[in-house]
Tab-separated table of C-alpha atoms in Angstrom:
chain	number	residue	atom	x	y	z
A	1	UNK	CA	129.848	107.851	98.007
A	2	UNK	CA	126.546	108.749	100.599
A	3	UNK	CA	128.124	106.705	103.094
A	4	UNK	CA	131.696	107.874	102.916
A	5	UNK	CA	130.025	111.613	102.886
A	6	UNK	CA	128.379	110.293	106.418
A	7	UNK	CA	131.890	109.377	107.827
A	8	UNK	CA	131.615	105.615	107.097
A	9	UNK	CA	134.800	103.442	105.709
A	10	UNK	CA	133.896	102.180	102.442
A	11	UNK	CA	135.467	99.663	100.775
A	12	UNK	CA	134.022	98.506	97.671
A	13	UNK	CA	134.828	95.167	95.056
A	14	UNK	CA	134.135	95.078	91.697
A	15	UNK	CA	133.985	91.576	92.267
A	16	UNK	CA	133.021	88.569	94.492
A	17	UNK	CA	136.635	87.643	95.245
A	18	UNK	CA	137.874	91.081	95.910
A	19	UNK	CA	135.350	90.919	98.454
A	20	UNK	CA	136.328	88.169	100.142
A	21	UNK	CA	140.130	88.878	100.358
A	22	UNK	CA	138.990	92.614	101.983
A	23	UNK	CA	136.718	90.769	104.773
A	24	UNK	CA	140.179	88.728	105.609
A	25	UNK	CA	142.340	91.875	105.760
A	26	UNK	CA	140.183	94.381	107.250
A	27	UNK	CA	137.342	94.446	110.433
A	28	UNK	CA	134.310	94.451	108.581
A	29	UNK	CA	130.579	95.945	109.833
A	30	UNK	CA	128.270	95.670	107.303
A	31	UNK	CA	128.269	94.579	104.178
A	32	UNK	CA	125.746	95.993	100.895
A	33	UNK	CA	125.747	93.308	98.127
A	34	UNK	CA	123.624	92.788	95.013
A	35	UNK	CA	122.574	89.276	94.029
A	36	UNK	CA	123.714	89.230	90.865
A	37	UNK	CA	127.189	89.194	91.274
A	38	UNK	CA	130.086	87.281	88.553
A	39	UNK	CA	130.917	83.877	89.070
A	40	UNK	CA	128.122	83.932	92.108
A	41	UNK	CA	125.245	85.259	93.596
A	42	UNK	CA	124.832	87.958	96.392
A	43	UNK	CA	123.325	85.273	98.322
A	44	UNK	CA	126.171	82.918	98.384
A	45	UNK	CA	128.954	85.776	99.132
A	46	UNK	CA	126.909	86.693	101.867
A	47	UNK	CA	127.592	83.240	103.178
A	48	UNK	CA	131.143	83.617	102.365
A	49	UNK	CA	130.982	86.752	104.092
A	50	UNK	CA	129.579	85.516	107.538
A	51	UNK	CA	131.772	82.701	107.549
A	52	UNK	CA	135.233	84.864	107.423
A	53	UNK	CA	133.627	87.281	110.180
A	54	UNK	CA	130.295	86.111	111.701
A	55	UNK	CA	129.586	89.862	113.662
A	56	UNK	CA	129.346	91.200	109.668
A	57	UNK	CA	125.621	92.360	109.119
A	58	UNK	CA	124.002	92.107	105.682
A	59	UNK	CA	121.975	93.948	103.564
A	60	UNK	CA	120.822	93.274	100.308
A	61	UNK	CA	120.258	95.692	97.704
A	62	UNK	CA	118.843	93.722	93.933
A	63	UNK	CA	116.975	94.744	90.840
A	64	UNK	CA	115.907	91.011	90.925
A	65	UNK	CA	112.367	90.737	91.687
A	66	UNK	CA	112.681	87.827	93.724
A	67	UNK	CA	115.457	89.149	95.878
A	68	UNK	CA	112.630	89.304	98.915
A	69	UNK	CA	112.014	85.280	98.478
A	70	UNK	CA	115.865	84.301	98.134
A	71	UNK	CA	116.928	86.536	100.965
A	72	UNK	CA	114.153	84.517	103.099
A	73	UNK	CA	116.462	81.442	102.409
A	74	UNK	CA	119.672	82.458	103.553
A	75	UNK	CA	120.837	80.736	106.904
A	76	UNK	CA	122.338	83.654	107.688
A	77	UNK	CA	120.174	86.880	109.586
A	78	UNK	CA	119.562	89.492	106.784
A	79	UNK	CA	119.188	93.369	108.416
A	80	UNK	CA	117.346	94.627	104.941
A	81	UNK	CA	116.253	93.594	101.664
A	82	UNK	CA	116.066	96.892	99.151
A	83	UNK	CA	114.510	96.559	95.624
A	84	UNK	CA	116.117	99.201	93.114
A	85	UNK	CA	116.049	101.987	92.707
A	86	UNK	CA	117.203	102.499	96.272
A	87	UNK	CA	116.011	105.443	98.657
A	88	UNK	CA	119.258	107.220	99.563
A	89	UNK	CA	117.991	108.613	102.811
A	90	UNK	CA	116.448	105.690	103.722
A	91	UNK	CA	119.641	103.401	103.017
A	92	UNK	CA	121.561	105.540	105.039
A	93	UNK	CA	118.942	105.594	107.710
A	94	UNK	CA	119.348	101.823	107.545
A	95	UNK	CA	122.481	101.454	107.716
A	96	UNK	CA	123.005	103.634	111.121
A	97	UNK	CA	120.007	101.403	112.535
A	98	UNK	CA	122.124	97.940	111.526
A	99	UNK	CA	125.647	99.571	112.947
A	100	UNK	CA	123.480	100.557	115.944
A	101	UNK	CA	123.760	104.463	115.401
A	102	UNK	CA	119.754	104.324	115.100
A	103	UNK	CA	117.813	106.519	112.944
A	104	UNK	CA	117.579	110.589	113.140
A	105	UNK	CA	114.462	111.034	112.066
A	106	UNK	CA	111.546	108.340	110.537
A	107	UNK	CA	111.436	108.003	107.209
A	108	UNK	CA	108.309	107.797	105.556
A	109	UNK	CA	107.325	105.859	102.352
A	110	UNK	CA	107.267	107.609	99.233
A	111	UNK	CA	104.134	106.377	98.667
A	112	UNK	CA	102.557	107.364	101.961
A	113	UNK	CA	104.237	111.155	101.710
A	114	UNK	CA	102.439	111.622	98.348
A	115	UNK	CA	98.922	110.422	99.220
A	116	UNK	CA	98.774	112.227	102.596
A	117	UNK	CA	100.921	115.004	102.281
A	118	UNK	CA	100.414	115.875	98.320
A	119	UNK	CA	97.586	118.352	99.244
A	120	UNK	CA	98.854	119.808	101.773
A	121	UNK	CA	102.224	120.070	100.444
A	122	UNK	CA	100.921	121.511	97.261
A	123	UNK	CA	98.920	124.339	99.392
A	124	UNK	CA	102.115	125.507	101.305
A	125	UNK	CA	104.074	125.855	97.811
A	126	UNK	CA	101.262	127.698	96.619
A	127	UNK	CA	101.254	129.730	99.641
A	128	UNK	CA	104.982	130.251	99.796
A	129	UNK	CA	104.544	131.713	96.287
A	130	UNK	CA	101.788	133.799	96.514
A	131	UNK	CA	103.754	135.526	100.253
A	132	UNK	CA	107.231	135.697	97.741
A	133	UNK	CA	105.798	137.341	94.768
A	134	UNK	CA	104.994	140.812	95.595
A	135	UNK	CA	101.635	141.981	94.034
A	136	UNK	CA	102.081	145.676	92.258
A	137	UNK	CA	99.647	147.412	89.634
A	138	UNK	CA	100.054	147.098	86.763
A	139	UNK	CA	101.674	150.948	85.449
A	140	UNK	CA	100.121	150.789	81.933
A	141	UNK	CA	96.639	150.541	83.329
């Protein structure tokens, strides 16, 4: 739904075939697939993929812990491997760069925003707060 809200045609498959038989009947970019798939694995779609249209870029999104290691082994070029949970902004950001669109903005690590920026992030809420809440005495006192 992210990508059709950013203008993209989506077409999804609730299976591997499905996705094969759209790749025949329609011009194909990109495609997102998860490795574990029925009857296959992402992997081996991919290939499928590739060979009905060999322009199609590929990105890989797994709650398999290994997905990193198998996507290594592909003999086809892999744009992005994403463990889940996925980053929405940054899978969107991604998939601009691999269409070519490239990205708006960087996007940071979550891990990197909340050791650096926690701090200072936390100061400018507390700031915000203190300028929003208007200080009056108290009219019992």
């Amino acid at each position: 739904v992210i990508l059709e809200i950013e203008g993209y045609v989506v077409f999804t498959a609730s299976n591997p075939y499905t996705a094969i038989q759209i790749t025949q009947n329609q011009d194909i970019q990109l495609a997102l697939l998860d490795y574990n798939l029925p009857n296959m694995t992402g992997t081996q779609l991919g290939h499928l993929i590739i060979k009905a249209q060999e322009s199609v870029k590929v990105i890989f999104i797994s709650g398999n812990p290994e997905i990193h290691e198998i996507a290594k082994k592909v003999d086809y070029d892999v744009c992005k491997v994403f463990s889940k949970p996925v980053y929405l902004e940054l899978l969107v950001q991604t998939v601009k760069g691999a269409l070519g669109e490239g990205f708006k903005y960087p996007v940071p690590s979550i891990s990197n925003v909340v050791e650096k920026n926690a701090p200072d992030q936390i100061s400018l809420q507390i700031e915000n707060i203190i300028q929003i809440i208007p200080i009056t005495k108290n009219p019992l006192s």
